[in-house]
């Protein structure tokens, strides 16, 4: 019985540091390009390069490594051009004390600002 309690307490201690951070952030369209490397029978694949505007909140798990990202145009609600700003819901997840890889920032619900 004691072993079970010790194992449960250990699991709670390791998992207790995990969590999710999310906030709305602003990004600026740096460039829009089409991938010419796709076969000619497929439509060209466009990509939108987004750069972070300002700093992430103090409560973010990883404030330094996220400088921007690349998304598909369909992931942004509304037409955008270079120089436009968009707002997105950013999420970062931490698995706790055992996390050895970098924390990834995912974007959702992007729309033209």
mmCIF file with all atom_site columns, C-alpha atoms in Angstrom:
data_model
loop_
_atom_site.group_PDB
_atom_site.id
_atom_site.type_symbol
_atom_site.label_atom_id
_atom_site.label_alt_id
_atom_site.label_comp_id
_atom_site.label_asym_id
_atom_site.label_entity_id
_atom_site.label_seq_id
_atom_site.pdbx_PDB_ins_code
_atom_site.Cartn_x
_atom_site.Cartn_y
_atom_site.Cartn_z
_atom_site.occupancy
_atom_site.B_iso_or_equiv
_atom_site.pdbx_formal_charge
_atom_site.auth_seq_id
_atom_site.auth_comp_id
_atom_site.auth_asym_id
_atom_site.auth_atom_id
_atom_site.pdbx_PDB_model_num
ATOM 1   C CA . UNK A 1 1   ? 0.000  0.000  0.000   1.00 0.00 ? 1   UNK A CA 1
ATOM 2   C CA . UNK A 1 2   ? 2.835  2.399  0.833   1.00 0.00 ? 2   UNK A CA 1
ATOM 3   C CA . UNK A 1 3   ? 4.464  1.732  -2.517  1.00 0.00 ? 3   UNK A CA 1
ATOM 4   C CA . UNK A 1 4   ? 1.263  2.653  -4.326  1.00 0.00 ? 4   UNK A CA 1
ATOM 5   C CA . UNK A 1 5   ? 0.974  5.885  -2.368  1.00 0.00 ? 5   UNK A CA 1
ATOM 6   C CA . UNK A 1 6   ? 4.611  6.758  -3.083  1.00 0.00 ? 6   UNK A CA 1
ATOM 7   C CA . UNK A 1 7   ? 4.163  6.065  -6.797  1.00 0.00 ? 7   UNK A CA 1
ATOM 8   C CA . UNK A 1 8   ? 1.016  8.213  -6.908  1.00 0.00 ? 8   UNK A CA 1
ATOM 9   C CA . UNK A 1 9   ? 2.714  11.081 -5.065  1.00 0.00 ? 9   UNK A CA 1
ATOM 10  C CA . UNK A 1 10  ? 5.689  10.842 -7.435  1.00 0.00 ? 10  UNK A CA 1
ATOM 11  C CA . UNK A 1 11  ? 3.426  10.934 -10.491 1.00 0.00 ? 11  UNK A CA 1
ATOM 12  C CA . UNK A 1 12  ? 1.563  13.945 -9.132  1.00 0.00 ? 12  UNK A CA 1
ATOM 13  C CA . UNK A 1 13  ? 4.820  15.765 -8.445  1.00 0.00 ? 13  UNK A CA 1
ATOM 14  C CA . UNK A 1 14  ? 6.105  15.155 -11.982 1.00 0.00 ? 14  UNK A CA 1
ATOM 15  C CA . UNK A 1 15  ? 2.824  15.997 -13.690 1.00 0.00 ? 15  UNK A CA 1
ATOM 16  C CA . UNK A 1 16  ? 2.084  18.959 -11.456 1.00 0.00 ? 16  UNK A CA 1
ATOM 17  C CA . UNK A 1 17  ? 4.356  21.242 -13.447 1.00 0.00 ? 17  UNK A CA 1
ATOM 18  C CA . UNK A 1 18  ? 2.578  20.641 -16.745 1.00 0.00 ? 18  UNK A CA 1
ATOM 19  C CA . UNK A 1 19  ? 0.144  23.108 -18.170 1.00 0.00 ? 19  UNK A CA 1
ATOM 20  C CA . UNK A 1 20  ? -1.077 25.161 -21.089 1.00 0.00 ? 20  UNK A CA 1
ATOM 21  C CA . UNK A 1 21  ? -0.562 28.840 -21.809 1.00 0.00 ? 21  UNK A CA 1
ATOM 22  C CA . UNK A 1 22  ? -2.737 30.655 -24.310 1.00 0.00 ? 22  UNK A CA 1
ATOM 23  C CA . UNK A 1 23  ? -3.235 34.270 -25.297 1.00 0.00 ? 23  UNK A CA 1
ATOM 24  C CA . UNK A 1 24  ? -4.116 36.383 -28.300 1.00 0.00 ? 24  UNK A CA 1
ATOM 25  C CA . UNK A 1 25  ? -1.018 37.728 -30.062 1.00 0.00 ? 25  UNK A CA 1
ATOM 26  C CA . UNK A 1 26  ? -0.361 40.091 -32.967 1.00 0.00 ? 26  UNK A CA 1
ATOM 27  C CA . UNK A 1 27  ? 1.678  39.102 -35.987 1.00 0.00 ? 27  UNK A CA 1
ATOM 28  C CA . UNK A 1 28  ? 2.671  40.953 -39.146 1.00 0.00 ? 28  UNK A CA 1
ATOM 29  C CA . UNK A 1 29  ? 2.659  39.444 -42.647 1.00 0.00 ? 29  UNK A CA 1
ATOM 30  C CA . UNK A 1 30  ? 6.320  39.505 -43.696 1.00 0.00 ? 30  UNK A CA 1
ATOM 31  C CA . UNK A 1 31  ? 5.903  37.827 -47.086 1.00 0.00 ? 31  UNK A CA 1
ATOM 32  C CA . UNK A 1 32  ? 3.595  35.659 -49.128 1.00 0.00 ? 32  UNK A CA 1
ATOM 33  C CA . UNK A 1 33  ? 5.123  33.165 -51.523 1.00 0.00 ? 33  UNK A CA 1
ATOM 34  C CA . UNK A 1 34  ? 4.058  30.303 -53.736 1.00 0.00 ? 34  UNK A CA 1
ATOM 35  C CA . UNK A 1 35  ? 5.888  27.001 -53.754 1.00 0.00 ? 35  UNK A CA 1
ATOM 36  C CA . UNK A 1 36  ? 6.956  26.333 -57.338 1.00 0.00 ? 36  UNK A CA 1
ATOM 37  C CA . UNK A 1 37  ? 8.328  22.894 -56.449 1.00 0.00 ? 37  UNK A CA 1
ATOM 38  C CA . UNK A 1 38  ? 4.914  21.201 -56.625 1.00 0.00 ? 38  UNK A CA 1
ATOM 39  C CA . UNK A 1 39  ? 4.050  19.196 -59.745 1.00 0.00 ? 39  UNK A CA 1
ATOM 40  C CA . UNK A 1 40  ? 2.421  21.194 -62.552 1.00 0.00 ? 40  UNK A CA 1
ATOM 41  C CA . UNK A 1 41  ? -0.870 19.282 -62.306 1.00 0.00 ? 41  UNK A CA 1
ATOM 42  C CA . UNK A 1 42  ? -1.385 20.542 -58.723 1.00 0.00 ? 42  UNK A CA 1
ATOM 43  C CA . UNK A 1 43  ? -2.345 24.106 -57.848 1.00 0.00 ? 43  UNK A CA 1
ATOM 44  C CA . UNK A 1 44  ? 0.518  26.221 -56.460 1.00 0.00 ? 44  UNK A CA 1
ATOM 45  C CA . UNK A 1 45  ? 0.831  26.100 -52.692 1.00 0.00 ? 45  UNK A CA 1
ATOM 46  C CA . UNK A 1 46  ? 0.990  29.538 -51.103 1.00 0.00 ? 46  UNK A CA 1
ATOM 47  C CA . UNK A 1 47  ? 2.491  30.242 -47.697 1.00 0.00 ? 47  UNK A CA 1
ATOM 48  C CA . UNK A 1 48  ? 2.160  33.286 -45.451 1.00 0.00 ? 48  UNK A CA 1
ATOM 49  C CA . UNK A 1 49  ? 5.207  34.212 -43.345 1.00 0.00 ? 49  UNK A CA 1
ATOM 50  C CA . UNK A 1 50  ? 4.206  35.836 -40.048 1.00 0.00 ? 50  UNK A CA 1
ATOM 51  C CA . UNK A 1 51  ? 6.547  37.750 -37.742 1.00 0.00 ? 51  UNK A CA 1
ATOM 52  C CA . UNK A 1 52  ? 5.725  38.464 -34.104 1.00 0.00 ? 52  UNK A CA 1
ATOM 53  C CA . UNK A 1 53  ? 4.788  42.046 -33.228 1.00 0.00 ? 53  UNK A CA 1
ATOM 54  C CA . UNK A 1 54  ? 5.999  42.988 -29.754 1.00 0.00 ? 54  UNK A CA 1
ATOM 55  C CA . UNK A 1 55  ? 6.763  40.545 -26.965 1.00 0.00 ? 55  UNK A CA 1
ATOM 56  C CA . UNK A 1 56  ? 4.833  37.553 -25.671 1.00 0.00 ? 56  UNK A CA 1
ATOM 57  C CA . UNK A 1 57  ? 3.262  37.939 -22.250 1.00 0.00 ? 57  UNK A CA 1
ATOM 58  C CA . UNK A 1 58  ? 5.343  37.309 -19.133 1.00 0.00 ? 58  UNK A CA 1
ATOM 59  C CA . UNK A 1 59  ? 3.259  34.210 -18.385 1.00 0.00 ? 59  UNK A CA 1
ATOM 60  C CA . UNK A 1 60  ? 4.249  32.471 -21.660 1.00 0.00 ? 60  UNK A CA 1
ATOM 61  C CA . UNK A 1 61  ? 6.319  29.327 -21.173 1.00 0.00 ? 61  UNK A CA 1
ATOM 62  C CA . UNK A 1 62  ? 8.791  30.154 -23.953 1.00 0.00 ? 62  UNK A CA 1
ATOM 63  C CA . UNK A 1 63  ? 9.016  33.866 -24.749 1.00 0.00 ? 63  UNK A CA 1
ATOM 64  C CA . UNK A 1 64  ? 12.371 33.917 -26.523 1.00 0.00 ? 64  UNK A CA 1
ATOM 65  C CA . UNK A 1 65  ? 12.228 31.188 -29.167 1.00 0.00 ? 65  UNK A CA 1
ATOM 66  C CA . UNK A 1 66  ? 8.974  32.147 -30.916 1.00 0.00 ? 66  UNK A CA 1
ATOM 67  C CA . UNK A 1 67  ? 9.706  34.902 -33.419 1.00 0.00 ? 67  UNK A CA 1
ATOM 68  C CA . UNK A 1 68  ? 7.121  33.943 -36.024 1.00 0.00 ? 68  UNK A CA 1
ATOM 69  C CA . UNK A 1 69  ? 5.820  31.118 -38.153 1.00 0.00 ? 69  UNK A CA 1
ATOM 70  C CA . UNK A 1 70  ? 4.559  30.103 -41.587 1.00 0.00 ? 70  UNK A CA 1
ATOM 71  C CA . UNK A 1 71  ? 0.877  29.302 -42.195 1.00 0.00 ? 71  UNK A CA 1
ATOM 72  C CA . UNK A 1 72  ? -1.370 28.467 -45.127 1.00 0.00 ? 72  UNK A CA 1
ATOM 73  C CA . UNK A 1 73  ? -3.561 31.359 -46.379 1.00 0.00 ? 73  UNK A CA 1
ATOM 74  C CA . UNK A 1 74  ? -6.662 29.300 -45.537 1.00 0.00 ? 74  UNK A CA 1
ATOM 75  C CA . UNK A 1 75  ? -5.690 29.438 -41.849 1.00 0.00 ? 75  UNK A CA 1
ATOM 76  C CA . UNK A 1 76  ? -6.261 33.216 -41.806 1.00 0.00 ? 76  UNK A CA 1
ATOM 77  C CA . UNK A 1 77  ? -9.808 34.557 -41.835 1.00 0.00 ? 77  UNK A CA 1
ATOM 78  C CA . UNK A 1 78  ? -9.819 37.262 -44.509 1.00 0.00 ? 78  UNK A CA 1
ATOM 79  C CA . UNK A 1 79  ? -7.496 38.286 -47.311 1.00 0.00 ? 79  UNK A CA 1
ATOM 80  C CA . UNK A 1 80  ? -4.086 39.549 -46.235 1.00 0.00 ? 80  UNK A CA 1
ATOM 81  C CA . UNK A 1 81  ? -1.214 41.294 -47.976 1.00 0.00 ? 81  UNK A CA 1
ATOM 82  C CA . UNK A 1 82  ? 2.390  41.954 -47.010 1.00 0.00 ? 82  UNK A CA 1
ATOM 83  C CA . UNK A 1 83  ? 2.485  44.473 -44.163 1.00 0.00 ? 83  UNK A CA 1
ATOM 84  C CA . UNK A 1 84  ? -0.971 43.577 -42.780 1.00 0.00 ? 84  UNK A CA 1
ATOM 85  C CA . UNK A 1 85  ? -1.315 42.596 -39.146 1.00 0.00 ? 85  UNK A CA 1
ATOM 86  C CA . UNK A 1 86  ? -3.231 39.551 -37.954 1.00 0.00 ? 86  UNK A CA 1
ATOM 87  C CA . UNK A 1 87  ? -4.275 38.389 -34.505 1.00 0.00 ? 87  UNK A CA 1
ATOM 88  C CA . UNK A 1 88  ? -4.110 34.729 -33.554 1.00 0.00 ? 88  UNK A CA 1
ATOM 89  C CA . UNK A 1 89  ? -4.781 32.619 -30.494 1.00 0.00 ? 89  UNK A CA 1
ATOM 90  C CA . UNK A 1 90  ? -1.372 31.240 -29.478 1.00 0.00 ? 90  UNK A CA 1
ATOM 91  C CA . UNK A 1 91  ? -1.039 28.103 -27.356 1.00 0.00 ? 91  UNK A CA 1
ATOM 92  C CA . UNK A 1 92  ? 2.016  26.620 -25.665 1.00 0.00 ? 92  UNK A CA 1
ATOM 93  C CA . UNK A 1 93  ? 1.948  23.305 -23.820 1.00 0.00 ? 93  UNK A CA 1
ATOM 94  C CA . UNK A 1 94  ? 4.395  22.012 -21.260 1.00 0.00 ? 94  UNK A CA 1
ATOM 95  C CA . UNK A 1 95  ? 4.419  18.358 -20.232 1.00 0.00 ? 95  UNK A CA 1
ATOM 96  C CA . UNK A 1 96  ? 6.135  19.108 -16.959 1.00 0.00 ? 96  UNK A CA 1
ATOM 97  C CA . UNK A 1 97  ? 9.483  18.431 -15.417 1.00 0.00 ? 97  UNK A CA 1
ATOM 98  C CA . UNK A 1 98  ? 10.281 15.611 -17.847 1.00 0.00 ? 98  UNK A CA 1
ATOM 99  C CA . UNK A 1 99  ? 10.094 17.880 -20.923 1.00 0.00 ? 99  UNK A CA 1
ATOM 100 C CA . UNK A 1 100 ? 13.368 17.705 -22.835 1.00 0.00 ? 100 UNK A CA 1
ATOM 101 C CA . UNK A 1 101 ? 12.324 19.163 -26.178 1.00 0.00 ? 101 UNK A CA 1
ATOM 102 C CA . UNK A 1 102 ? 11.555 22.803 -26.881 1.00 0.00 ? 102 UNK A CA 1
ATOM 103 C CA . UNK A 1 103 ? 8.070  24.146 -26.277 1.00 0.00 ? 103 UNK A CA 1
ATOM 104 C CA . UNK A 1 104 ? 6.154  24.641 -29.517 1.00 0.00 ? 104 UNK A CA 1
ATOM 105 C CA . UNK A 1 105 ? 3.824  27.578 -30.123 1.00 0.00 ? 105 UNK A CA 1
ATOM 106 C CA . UNK A 1 106 ? 0.699  26.717 -32.099 1.00 0.00 ? 106 UNK A CA 1
ATOM 107 C CA . UNK A 1 107 ? -1.572 29.306 -33.709 1.00 0.00 ? 107 UNK A CA 1
ATOM 108 C CA . UNK A 1 108 ? -5.346 29.076 -34.021 1.00 0.00 ? 108 UNK A CA 1
ATOM 109 C CA . UNK A 1 109 ? -8.217 31.314 -35.122 1.00 0.00 ? 109 UNK A CA 1
ATOM 110 C CA . UNK A 1 110 ? -6.064 33.784 -37.062 1.00 0.00 ? 110 UNK A CA 1
ATOM 111 C CA . UNK A 1 111 ? -7.852 36.798 -38.526 1.00 0.00 ? 111 UNK A CA 1
ATOM 112 C CA . UNK A 1 112 ? -6.930 40.085 -40.113 1.00 0.00 ? 112 UNK A CA 1
ATOM 113 C CA . UNK A 1 113 ? -6.527 42.781 -37.466 1.00 0.00 ? 113 UNK A CA 1
#
